[in-house]
Every structure is written in structure tokens, then in C-alpha cells.
C-alpha atoms as a printed R data frame, in Angstrom:
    type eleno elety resid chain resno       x       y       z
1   ATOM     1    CA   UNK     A     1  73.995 112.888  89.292
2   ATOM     2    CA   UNK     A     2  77.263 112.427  87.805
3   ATOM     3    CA   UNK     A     3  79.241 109.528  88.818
4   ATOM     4    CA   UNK     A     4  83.160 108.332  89.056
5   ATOM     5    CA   UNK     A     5  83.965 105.075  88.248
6   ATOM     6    CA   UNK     A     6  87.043 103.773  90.715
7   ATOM     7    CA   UNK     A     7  88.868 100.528  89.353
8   ATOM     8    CA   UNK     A     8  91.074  98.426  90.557
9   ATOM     9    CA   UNK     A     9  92.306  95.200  91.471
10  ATOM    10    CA   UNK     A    10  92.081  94.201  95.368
11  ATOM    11    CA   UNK     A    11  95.562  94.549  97.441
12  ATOM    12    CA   UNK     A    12  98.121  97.204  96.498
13  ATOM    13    CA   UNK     A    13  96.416  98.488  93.537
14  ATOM    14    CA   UNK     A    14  93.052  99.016  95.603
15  ATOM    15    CA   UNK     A    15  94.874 100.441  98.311
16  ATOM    16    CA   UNK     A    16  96.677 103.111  96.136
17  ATOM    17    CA   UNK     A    17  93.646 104.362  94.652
18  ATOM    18    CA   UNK     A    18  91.897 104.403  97.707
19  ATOM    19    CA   UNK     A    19  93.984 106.589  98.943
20  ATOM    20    CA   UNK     A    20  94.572 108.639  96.154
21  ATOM    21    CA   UNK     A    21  90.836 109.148  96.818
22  ATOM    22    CA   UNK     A    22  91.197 110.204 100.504
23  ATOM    23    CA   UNK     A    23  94.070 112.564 100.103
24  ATOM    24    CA   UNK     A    24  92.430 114.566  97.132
25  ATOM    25    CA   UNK     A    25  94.942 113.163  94.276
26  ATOM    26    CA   UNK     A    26  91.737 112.500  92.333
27  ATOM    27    CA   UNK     A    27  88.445 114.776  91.886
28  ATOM    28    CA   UNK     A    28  85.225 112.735  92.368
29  ATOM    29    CA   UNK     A    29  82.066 113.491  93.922
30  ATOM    30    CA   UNK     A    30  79.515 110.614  94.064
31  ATOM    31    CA   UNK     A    31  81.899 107.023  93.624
32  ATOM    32    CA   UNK     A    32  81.246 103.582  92.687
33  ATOM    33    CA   UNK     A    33  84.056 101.115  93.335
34  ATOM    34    CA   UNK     A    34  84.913  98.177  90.972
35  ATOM    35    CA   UNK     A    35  87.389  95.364  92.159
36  ATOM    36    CA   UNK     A    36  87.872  91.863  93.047
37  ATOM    37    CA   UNK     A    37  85.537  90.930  96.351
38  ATOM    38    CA   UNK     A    38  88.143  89.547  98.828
39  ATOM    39    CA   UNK     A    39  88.691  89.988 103.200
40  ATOM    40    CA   UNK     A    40  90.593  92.886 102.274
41  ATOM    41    CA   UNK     A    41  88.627  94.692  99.957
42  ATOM    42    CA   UNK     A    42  85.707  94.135 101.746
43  ATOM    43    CA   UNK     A    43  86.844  95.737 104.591
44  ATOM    44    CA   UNK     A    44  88.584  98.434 102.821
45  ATOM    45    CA   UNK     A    45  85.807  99.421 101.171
46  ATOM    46    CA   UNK     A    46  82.795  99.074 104.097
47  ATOM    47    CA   UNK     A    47  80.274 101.204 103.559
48  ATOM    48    CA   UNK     A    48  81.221 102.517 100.035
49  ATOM    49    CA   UNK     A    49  79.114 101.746  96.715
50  ATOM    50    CA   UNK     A    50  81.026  98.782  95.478
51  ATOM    51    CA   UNK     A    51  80.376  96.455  92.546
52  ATOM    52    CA   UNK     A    52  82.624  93.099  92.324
53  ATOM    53    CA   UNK     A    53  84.342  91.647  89.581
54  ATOM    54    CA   UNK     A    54  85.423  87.896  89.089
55  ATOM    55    CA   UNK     A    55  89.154  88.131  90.863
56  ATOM    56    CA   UNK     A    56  91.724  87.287  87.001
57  ATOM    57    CA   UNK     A    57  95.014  85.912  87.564
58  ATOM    58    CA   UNK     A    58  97.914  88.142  86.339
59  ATOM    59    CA   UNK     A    59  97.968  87.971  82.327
60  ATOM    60    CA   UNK     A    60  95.120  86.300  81.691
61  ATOM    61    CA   UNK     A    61  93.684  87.678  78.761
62  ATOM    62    CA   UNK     A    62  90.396  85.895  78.487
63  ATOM    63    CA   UNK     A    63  89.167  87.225  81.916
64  ATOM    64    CA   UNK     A    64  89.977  90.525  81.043
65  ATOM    65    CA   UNK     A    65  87.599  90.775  77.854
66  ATOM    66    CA   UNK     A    66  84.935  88.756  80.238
67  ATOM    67    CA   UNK     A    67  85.229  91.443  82.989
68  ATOM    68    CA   UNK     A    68  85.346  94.218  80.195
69  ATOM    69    CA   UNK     A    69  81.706  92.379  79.041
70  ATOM    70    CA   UNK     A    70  80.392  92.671  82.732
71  ATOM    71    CA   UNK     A    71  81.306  96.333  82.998
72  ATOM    72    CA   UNK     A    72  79.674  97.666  79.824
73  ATOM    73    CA   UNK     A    73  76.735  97.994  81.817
74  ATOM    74    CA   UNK     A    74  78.842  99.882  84.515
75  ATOM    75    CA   UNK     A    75  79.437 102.490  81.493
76  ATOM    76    CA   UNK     A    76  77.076 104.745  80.935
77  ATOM    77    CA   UNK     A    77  75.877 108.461  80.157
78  ATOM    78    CA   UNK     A    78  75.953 109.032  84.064
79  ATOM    79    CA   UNK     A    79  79.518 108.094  84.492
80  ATOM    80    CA   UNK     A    80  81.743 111.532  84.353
81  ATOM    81    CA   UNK     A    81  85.286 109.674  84.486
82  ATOM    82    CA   UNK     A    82  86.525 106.464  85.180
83  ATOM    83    CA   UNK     A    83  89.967 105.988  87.367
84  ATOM    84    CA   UNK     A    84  92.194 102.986  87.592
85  ATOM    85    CA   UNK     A    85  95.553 101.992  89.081
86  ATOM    86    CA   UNK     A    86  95.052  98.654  86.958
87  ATOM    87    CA   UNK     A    87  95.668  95.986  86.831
88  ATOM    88    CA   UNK     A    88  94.161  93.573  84.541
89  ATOM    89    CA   UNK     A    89  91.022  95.297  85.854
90  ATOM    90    CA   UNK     A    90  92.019  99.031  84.261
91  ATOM    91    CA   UNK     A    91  92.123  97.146  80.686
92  ATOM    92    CA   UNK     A    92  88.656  95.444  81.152
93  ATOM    93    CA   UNK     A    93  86.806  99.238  81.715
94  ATOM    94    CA   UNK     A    94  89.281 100.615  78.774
95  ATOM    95    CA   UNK     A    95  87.502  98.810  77.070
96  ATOM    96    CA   UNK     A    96  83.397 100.195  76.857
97  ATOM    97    CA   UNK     A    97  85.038 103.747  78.264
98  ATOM    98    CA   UNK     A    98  86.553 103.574  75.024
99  ATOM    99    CA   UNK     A    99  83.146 102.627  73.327
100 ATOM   100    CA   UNK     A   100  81.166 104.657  75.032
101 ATOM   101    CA   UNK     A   101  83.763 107.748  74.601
102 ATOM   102    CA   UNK     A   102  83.905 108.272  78.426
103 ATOM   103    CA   UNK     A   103  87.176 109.773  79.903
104 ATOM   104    CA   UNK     A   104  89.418 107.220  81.351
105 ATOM   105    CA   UNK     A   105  92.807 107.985  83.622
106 ATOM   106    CA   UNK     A   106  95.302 105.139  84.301
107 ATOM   107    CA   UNK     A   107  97.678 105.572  87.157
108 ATOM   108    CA   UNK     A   108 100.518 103.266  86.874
109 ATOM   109    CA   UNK     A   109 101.053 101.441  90.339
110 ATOM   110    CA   UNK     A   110 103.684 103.273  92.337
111 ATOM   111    CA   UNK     A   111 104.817  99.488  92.831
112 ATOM   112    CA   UNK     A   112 106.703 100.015  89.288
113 ATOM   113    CA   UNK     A   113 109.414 102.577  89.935
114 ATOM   114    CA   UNK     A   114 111.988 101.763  86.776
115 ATOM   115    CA   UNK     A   115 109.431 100.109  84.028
116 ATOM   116    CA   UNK     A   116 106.065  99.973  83.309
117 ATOM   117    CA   UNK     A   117 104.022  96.948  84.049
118 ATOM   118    CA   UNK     A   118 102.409  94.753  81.466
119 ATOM   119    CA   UNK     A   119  99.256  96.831  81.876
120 ATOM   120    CA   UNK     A   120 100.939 100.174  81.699
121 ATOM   121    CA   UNK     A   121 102.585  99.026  78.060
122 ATOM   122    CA   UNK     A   122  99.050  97.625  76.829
123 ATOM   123    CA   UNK     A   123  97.788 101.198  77.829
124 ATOM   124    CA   UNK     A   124 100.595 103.092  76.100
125 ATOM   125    CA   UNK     A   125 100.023 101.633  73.043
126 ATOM   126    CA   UNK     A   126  95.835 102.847  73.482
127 ATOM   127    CA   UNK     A   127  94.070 105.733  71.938
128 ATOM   128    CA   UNK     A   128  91.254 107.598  74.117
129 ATOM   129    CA   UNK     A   129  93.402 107.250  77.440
130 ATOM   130    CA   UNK     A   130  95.504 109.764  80.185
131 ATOM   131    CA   UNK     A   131  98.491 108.422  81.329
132 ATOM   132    CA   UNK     A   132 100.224 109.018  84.573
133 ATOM   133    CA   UNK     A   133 103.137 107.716  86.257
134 ATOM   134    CA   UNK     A   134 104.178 107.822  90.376
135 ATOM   135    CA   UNK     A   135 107.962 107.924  89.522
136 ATOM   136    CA   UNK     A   136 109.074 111.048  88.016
137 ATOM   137    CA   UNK     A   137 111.917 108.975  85.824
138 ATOM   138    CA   UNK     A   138 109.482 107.342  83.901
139 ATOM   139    CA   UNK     A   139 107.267 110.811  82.869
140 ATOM   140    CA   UNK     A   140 107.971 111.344  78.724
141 ATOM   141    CA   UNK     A   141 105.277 112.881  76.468
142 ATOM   142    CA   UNK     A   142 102.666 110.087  77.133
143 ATOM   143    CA   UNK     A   143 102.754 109.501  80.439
144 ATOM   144    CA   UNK     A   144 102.579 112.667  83.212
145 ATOM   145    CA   UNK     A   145 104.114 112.550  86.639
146 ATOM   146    CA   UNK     A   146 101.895 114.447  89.291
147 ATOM   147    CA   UNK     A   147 103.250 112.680  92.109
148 ATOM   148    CA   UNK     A   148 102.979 109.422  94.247
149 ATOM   149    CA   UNK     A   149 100.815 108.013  96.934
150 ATOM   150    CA   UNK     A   150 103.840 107.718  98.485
151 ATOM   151    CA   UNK     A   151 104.246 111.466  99.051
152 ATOM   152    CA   UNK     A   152 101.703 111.613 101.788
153 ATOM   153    CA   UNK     A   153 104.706 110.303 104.205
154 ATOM   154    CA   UNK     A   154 108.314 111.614 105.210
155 ATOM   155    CA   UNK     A   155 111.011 109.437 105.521
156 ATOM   156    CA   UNK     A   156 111.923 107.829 109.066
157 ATOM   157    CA   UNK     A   157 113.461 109.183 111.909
158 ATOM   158    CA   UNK     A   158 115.818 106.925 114.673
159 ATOM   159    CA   UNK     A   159 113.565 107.123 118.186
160 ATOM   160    CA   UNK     A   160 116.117 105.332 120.092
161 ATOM   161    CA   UNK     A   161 119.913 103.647 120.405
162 ATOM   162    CA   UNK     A   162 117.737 100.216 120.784
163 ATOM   163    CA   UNK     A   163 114.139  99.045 121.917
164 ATOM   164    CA   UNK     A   164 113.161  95.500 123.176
165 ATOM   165    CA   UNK     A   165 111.552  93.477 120.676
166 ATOM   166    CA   UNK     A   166 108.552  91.623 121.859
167 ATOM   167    CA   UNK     A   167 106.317  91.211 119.095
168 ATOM   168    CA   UNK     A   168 106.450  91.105 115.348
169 ATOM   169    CA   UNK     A   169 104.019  90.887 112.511
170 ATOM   170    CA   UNK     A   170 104.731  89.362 108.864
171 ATOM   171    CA   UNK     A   171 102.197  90.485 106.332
172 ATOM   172    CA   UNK     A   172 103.230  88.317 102.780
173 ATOM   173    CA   UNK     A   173 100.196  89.727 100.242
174 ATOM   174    CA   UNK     A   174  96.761  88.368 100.449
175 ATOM   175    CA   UNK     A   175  96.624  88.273  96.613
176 ATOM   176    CA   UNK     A   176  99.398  86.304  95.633
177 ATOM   177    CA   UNK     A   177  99.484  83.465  93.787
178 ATOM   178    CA   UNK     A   178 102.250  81.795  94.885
179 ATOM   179    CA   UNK     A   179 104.069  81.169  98.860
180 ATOM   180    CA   UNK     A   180 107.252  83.084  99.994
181 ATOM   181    CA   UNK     A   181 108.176  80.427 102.204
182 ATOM   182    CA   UNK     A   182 111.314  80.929 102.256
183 ATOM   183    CA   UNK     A   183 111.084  84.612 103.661
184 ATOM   184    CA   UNK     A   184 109.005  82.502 106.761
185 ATOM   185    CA   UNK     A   185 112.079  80.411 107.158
186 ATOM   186    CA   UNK     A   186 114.503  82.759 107.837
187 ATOM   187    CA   UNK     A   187 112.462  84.549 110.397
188 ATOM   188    CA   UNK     A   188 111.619  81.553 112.182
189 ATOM   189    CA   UNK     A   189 115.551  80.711 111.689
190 ATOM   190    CA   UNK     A   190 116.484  84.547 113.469
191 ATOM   191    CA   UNK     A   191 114.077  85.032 116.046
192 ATOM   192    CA   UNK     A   192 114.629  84.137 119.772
193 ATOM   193    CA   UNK     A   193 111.721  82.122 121.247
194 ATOM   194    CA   UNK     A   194 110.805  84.659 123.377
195 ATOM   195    CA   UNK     A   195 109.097  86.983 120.254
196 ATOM   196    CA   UNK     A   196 105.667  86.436 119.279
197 ATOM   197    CA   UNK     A   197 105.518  86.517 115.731
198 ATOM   198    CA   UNK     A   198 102.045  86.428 113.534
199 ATOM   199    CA   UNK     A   199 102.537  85.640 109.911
200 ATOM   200    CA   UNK     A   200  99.628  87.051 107.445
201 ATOM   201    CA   UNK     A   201 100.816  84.122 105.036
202 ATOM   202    CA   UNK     A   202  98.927  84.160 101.742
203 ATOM   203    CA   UNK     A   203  98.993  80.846  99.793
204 ATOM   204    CA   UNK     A   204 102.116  79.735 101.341
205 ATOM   205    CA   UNK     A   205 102.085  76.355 102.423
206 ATOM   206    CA   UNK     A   206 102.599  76.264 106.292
207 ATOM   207    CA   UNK     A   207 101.182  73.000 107.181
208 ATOM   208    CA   UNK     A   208 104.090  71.575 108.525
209 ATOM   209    CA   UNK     A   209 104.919  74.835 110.432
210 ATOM   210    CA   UNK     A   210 104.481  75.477 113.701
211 ATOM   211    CA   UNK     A   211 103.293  79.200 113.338
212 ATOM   212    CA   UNK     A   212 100.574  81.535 114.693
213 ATOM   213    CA   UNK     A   213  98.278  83.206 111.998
214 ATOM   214    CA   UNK     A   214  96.204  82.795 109.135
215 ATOM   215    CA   UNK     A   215  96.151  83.138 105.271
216 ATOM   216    CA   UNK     A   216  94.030  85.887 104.882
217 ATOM   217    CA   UNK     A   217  93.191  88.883 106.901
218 ATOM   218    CA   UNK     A   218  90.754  91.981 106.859
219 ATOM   219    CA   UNK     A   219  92.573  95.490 106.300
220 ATOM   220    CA   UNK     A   220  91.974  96.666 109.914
221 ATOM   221    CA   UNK     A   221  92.859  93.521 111.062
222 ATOM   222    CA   UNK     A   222  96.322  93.846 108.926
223 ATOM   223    CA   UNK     A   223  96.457  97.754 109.990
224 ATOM   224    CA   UNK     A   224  95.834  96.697 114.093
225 ATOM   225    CA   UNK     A   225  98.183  94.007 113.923
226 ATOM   226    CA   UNK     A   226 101.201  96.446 112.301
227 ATOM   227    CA   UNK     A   227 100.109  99.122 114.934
228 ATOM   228    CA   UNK     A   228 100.731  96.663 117.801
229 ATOM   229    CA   UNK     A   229 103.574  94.897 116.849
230 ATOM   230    CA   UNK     A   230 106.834  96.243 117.482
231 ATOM   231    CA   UNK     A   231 108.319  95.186 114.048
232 ATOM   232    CA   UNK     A   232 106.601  94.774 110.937
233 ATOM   233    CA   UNK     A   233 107.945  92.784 107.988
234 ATOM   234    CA   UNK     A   234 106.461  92.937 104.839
235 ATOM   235    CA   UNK     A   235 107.031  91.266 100.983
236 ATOM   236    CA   UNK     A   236 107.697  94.381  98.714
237 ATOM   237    CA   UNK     A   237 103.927  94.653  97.726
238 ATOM   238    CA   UNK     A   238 102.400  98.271  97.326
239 ATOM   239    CA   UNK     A   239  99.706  97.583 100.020
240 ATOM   240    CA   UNK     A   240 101.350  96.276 102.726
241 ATOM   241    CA   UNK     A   241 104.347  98.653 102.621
242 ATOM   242    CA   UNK     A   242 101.264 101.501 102.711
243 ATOM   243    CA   UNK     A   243  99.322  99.677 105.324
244 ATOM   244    CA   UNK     A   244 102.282  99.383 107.765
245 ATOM   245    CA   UNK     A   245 103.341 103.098 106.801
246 ATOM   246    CA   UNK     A   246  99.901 104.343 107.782
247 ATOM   247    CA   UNK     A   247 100.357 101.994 111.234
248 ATOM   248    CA   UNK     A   248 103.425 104.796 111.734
249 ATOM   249    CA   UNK     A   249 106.050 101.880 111.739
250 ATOM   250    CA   UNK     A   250 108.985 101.895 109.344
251 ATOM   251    CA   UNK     A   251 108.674  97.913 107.516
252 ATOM   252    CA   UNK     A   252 111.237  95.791 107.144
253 ATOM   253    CA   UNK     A   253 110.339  94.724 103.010
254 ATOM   254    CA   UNK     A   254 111.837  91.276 101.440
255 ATOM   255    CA   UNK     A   255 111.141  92.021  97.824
256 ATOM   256    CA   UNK     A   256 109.707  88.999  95.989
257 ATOM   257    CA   UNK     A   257 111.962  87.535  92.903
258 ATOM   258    CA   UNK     A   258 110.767  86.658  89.960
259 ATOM   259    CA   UNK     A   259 113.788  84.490  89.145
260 ATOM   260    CA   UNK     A   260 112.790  82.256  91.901
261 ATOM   261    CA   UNK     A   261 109.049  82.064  90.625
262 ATOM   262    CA   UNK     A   262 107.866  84.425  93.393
263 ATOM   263    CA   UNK     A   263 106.764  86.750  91.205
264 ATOM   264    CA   UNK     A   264 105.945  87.875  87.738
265 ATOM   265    CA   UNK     A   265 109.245  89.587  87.208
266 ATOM   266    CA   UNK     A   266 111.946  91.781  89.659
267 ATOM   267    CA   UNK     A   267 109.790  95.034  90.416
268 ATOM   268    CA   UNK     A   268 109.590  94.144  93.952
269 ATOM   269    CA   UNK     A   269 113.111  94.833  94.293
270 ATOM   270    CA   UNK     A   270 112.892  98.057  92.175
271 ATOM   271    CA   UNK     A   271 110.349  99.200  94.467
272 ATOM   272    CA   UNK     A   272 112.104  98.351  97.521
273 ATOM   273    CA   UNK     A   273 114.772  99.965  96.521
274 ATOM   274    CA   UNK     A   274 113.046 102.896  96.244
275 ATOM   275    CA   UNK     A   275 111.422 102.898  99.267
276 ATOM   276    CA   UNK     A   276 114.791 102.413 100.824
277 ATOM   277    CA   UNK     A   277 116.111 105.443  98.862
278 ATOM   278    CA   UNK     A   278 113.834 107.900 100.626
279 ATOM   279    CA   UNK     A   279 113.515 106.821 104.356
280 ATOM   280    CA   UNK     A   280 110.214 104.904 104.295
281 ATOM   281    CA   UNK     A   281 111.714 101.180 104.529
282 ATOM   282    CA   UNK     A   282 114.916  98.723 105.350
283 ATOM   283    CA   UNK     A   283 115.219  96.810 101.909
284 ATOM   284    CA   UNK     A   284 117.065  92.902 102.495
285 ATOM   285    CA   UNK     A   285 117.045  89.632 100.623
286 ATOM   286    CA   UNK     A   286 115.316  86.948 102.326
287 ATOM   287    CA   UNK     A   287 118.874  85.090 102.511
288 ATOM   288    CA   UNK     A   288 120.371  87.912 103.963
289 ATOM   289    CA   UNK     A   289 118.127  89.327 106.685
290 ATOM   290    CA   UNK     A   290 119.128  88.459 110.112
291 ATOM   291    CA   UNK     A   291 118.028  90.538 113.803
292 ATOM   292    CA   UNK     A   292 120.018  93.557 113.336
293 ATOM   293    CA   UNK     A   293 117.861  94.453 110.765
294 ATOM   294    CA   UNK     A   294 114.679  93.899 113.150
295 ATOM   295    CA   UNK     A   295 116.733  96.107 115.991
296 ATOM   296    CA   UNK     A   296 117.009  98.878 113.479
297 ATOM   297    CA   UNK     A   297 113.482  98.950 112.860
298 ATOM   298    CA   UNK     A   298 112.519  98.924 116.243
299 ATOM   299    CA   UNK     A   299 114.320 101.924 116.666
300 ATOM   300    CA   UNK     A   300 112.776 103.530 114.268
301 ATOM   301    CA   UNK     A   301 109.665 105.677 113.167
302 ATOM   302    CA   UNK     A   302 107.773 108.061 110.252
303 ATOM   303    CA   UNK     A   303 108.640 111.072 110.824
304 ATOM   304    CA   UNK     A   304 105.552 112.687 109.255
305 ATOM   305    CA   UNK     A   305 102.345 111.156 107.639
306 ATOM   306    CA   UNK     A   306  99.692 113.696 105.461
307 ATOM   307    CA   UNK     A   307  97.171 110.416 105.584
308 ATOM   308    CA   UNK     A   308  93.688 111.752 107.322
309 ATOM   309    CA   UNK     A   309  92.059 108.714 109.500
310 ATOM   310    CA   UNK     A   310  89.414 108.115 106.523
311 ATOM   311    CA   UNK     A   311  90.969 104.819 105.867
312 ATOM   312    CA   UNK     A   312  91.137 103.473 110.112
């Protein structure tokens, strides 16, 4: 039987193509999965046929051509088309699809609304390769826009003229690489004593914080904790914005800056802005949030979500 090769990093990228998957976006009949083995993916991907690749920090070239080495067996005369929503991951299976002549699509990350990541430019300069895009203002002749994962929900709707807030979760990115401790400070700063918060907080260092939660969660456990809390408050990463969109809650999104070091370079705050722009999000600045913004989100909700309950 024909197969479809699914690749992607864990976190946002996973979580895109997943459901991409789900909703129909992509054809495929029998699928193996190829990503990073972490909490999330795991979880995400329970019960599916899944083959891990060594997790590669962002840019590094050297474990993309070792990852492309341990896929050429993936590769084969079985394998009908290969999918990716990158990132370093996408390049490493260019590379035997390529060899092999097998028909690869790359999906940029909806996460890049104004440029095209590192990945996406490597790809546009490759031979052998579809290109699409999730943000219509970045379609030209290479690239094709048919749409983003992020048209599977309809912007938010205001519930109420204010709700109590009793509980809020903080979900920072399992797969970072570096803290956003300064995003935990202001909360803590904000919040009256009476709110339990729970902080998914990634490689941040929290020792000397007195804070409930833990580094790294499971997907259902991220999913159950934004369904329960009242407010959700997320780092602009694609995954947790779609995980606390699928929960039905409107998120609260502090986009990571990459003149600060907390990220490679500013498209958290592109796609925060965007998210903004079209109902599904307040967009703030660490520096600047404060609890109006967390009243406003109380009061809101999605108005309307195409998602199935494949991925619960």
C-alpha cells in the first residue's frame, strides 16, 4: 500500500500539520509520522505510526544532513508523497525525496505571516519541491496560498460585560530554547492572590519562584488545563495559540522578541498581530500587559470552530 510521509518538528509545526491532517487540508490514506519524540508529541500522536528523529536546534545545519541520512531509509518506492510544515526537519526529507524523485509539499508555518522563515527561503531556492504559504500576502508564482490552519476558527465573540477570574493557565512553548521570564514576572506582578495560576514554563529558570507547574506537559494535559482555566495566556507560538483555540478560549499571546534573545527573530509579533487582526487573540508586550487585558478575555469566546474532536 501506498504511504504518506508526515514531517515535522514537535510543537507548533507538529500541531499545524496534524491538523491539516484532521480537517482534510491534505490527502493521505495510510500515514507515517516523522518528528522529534517529546511529552507533547507523544501524546499528540498516540496511537499513530510514528518514527522519531534526533530533536536539532534551530539552524543547525549539521543535524539536518544527519537526520536527512536517517530518513533515506524512510524514502522509498512505497512512499506516494511526503508533507512537511518544516522546520529543520522538512529540509532533512528534501533531501532523499529529492533523490529518490518522490513528491514533496512544504507548507510554510502559519507562524510566519509577513516573511518566510529560514526554512521557507532554503526551500525557495530548491528544485523538485511545491510550495505553499498560510498568508495570502506572501502567495507569488512559487509559493501558492490555499488557506491556513487557522481558517478552521471564527473570530471571538464578547459573552459578557465581565466574569470573575479564578483561574488562569500560562502555556510558554515546550520547545524553546530559551526562558521568557520576564512574561512570568509580570503576571505574578498583576495578579491578585486570590487566582490560581499554572505556568507550563519551558526552560525558563523558575527556581527561585514560588509558582505552581512544571516545564513540560503532555498535549491533553496543555488542552485540559486551557479548557479549565478561565484565562489562558500564551507566548505567540503556533501551537499553543491552536491548542487554547481548540480549548474554545480566546488567548491572551505575549509575542516573544528576538531583540531581547527570546527568539530567533520578531515573527512572534507578526503573528500576533495577525491573530489580533481577525478576532482569534488579545496581542500585548510583556511590559505592557496588566488585568484589564485578563478581564477582556474572560469575557470572551470563539465564536465558531470547524475542528472535529480527532485531536481530544
Amino acid at each position: 500500500m501506498k504511504t504518506t510521509l508526515m514531517a515535522a518538528g514537535s510543537g507548533g509545526h507538529l500541531m499545524q500539520l496534524k491538523l491539516l491532517s484532521s480537517t482534510g487540508a491534505i490527502p493521505a490514506s495510510e500515514i507515517i509520522w516523522i518528528t522529534d519524540q517529546t511529552p507533547q508529541s507523544e501524546s499528540l500522536l498516540a496511537g499513530e505510526n510514528v518514527t522519531y528523529l534526533p530533536h536539532r536546534a534551530p539552524r543547525d545545519i549539521i543535524g539536518v544532513l544527519k537526520n536527512a541520512w536517517s530518513a533515506r531509509r524512510l524514502v522509498d518506492r512505497q512512499v506516494e508523497h511526503i508533507y512537511s510544515t518544516g522546520a529543520g526537519i522538512a529540509l532533512s526529507l528534501y533531501i532523499p525525496a529529492a533523490v529518490k524523485r518522490v513528491p514533496m509539499t512544504y507548507i510554510e508555518s502559519a507562524t510566519r505571516a509577513t516573511r518566510l522563515s529560514l526554512t521557507g527561503r532554503v526551500i525557495n531556492l530548491l528544485p523538485f519541491i511545491e510550495r505553499r504559504v498560510q498568508h495570502e500576502q506572501l502567495a507569488n508564482e512559487r509559493w501558492s496560498f490555499r488557506g491556513s490552519v487557522f481558517d478552521q476558527f471564527t473570530g471571538a465573540k464578547t459573552v459578557a460585560d465581565t466574569r470573575d477570574v479564578n483561574s488562569i493557565f500560562v502555556s510558554l512553548g515546550a520547545n524553546q530554547h530559551v526562558g521568557f521570564r520576564p512574561l512570568i514576572e509580570r503576571i505574578l506582578e498583576i495578579t491578585p492572590p486570590s487566582v490560581d495560576v499554572y505556568f507550563q514554563y519551558g526552560p525558563t529558570d523558575v527556581r527561585d519562584l514560588s509558582i505552581q507547574g512544571k516545564a513540560t506537559m503532555t498535549w491533553q494535559e496543555v488542552h485540559e488545563r486551557s479548557r479549565a482555566a478561565d484565562v489562558v495566556i500564551t507566548h505567540a507560538g503556533t501551537g499553543s495559540i491552536l491548542t487554547t483555540l481548540l480549548a474554545s478560549k480566546i488567548p491572551i499571546i505575549v509575542p516573544r522578541s528576538g531583540a531581547t534573545g527570546q527568539h530567533v527573530d520578531e515573527h512572534q509579533s507578526d503573528l500576533a498581530a495577525y491573530a489580533q487582526s481577525v478576532g482569534l487573540a488579545i496581542a500585548i508586550s510583556a511590559d505592557q500587559l496588566d488585568w484589564s487585558h485578563v478581564l477582556q478575555a474572560a469575557a470572551m469566546e470563539l465564536r465558531k470552530s470547524r475542528v472535529d474532536d480527532e485531536l481530544e
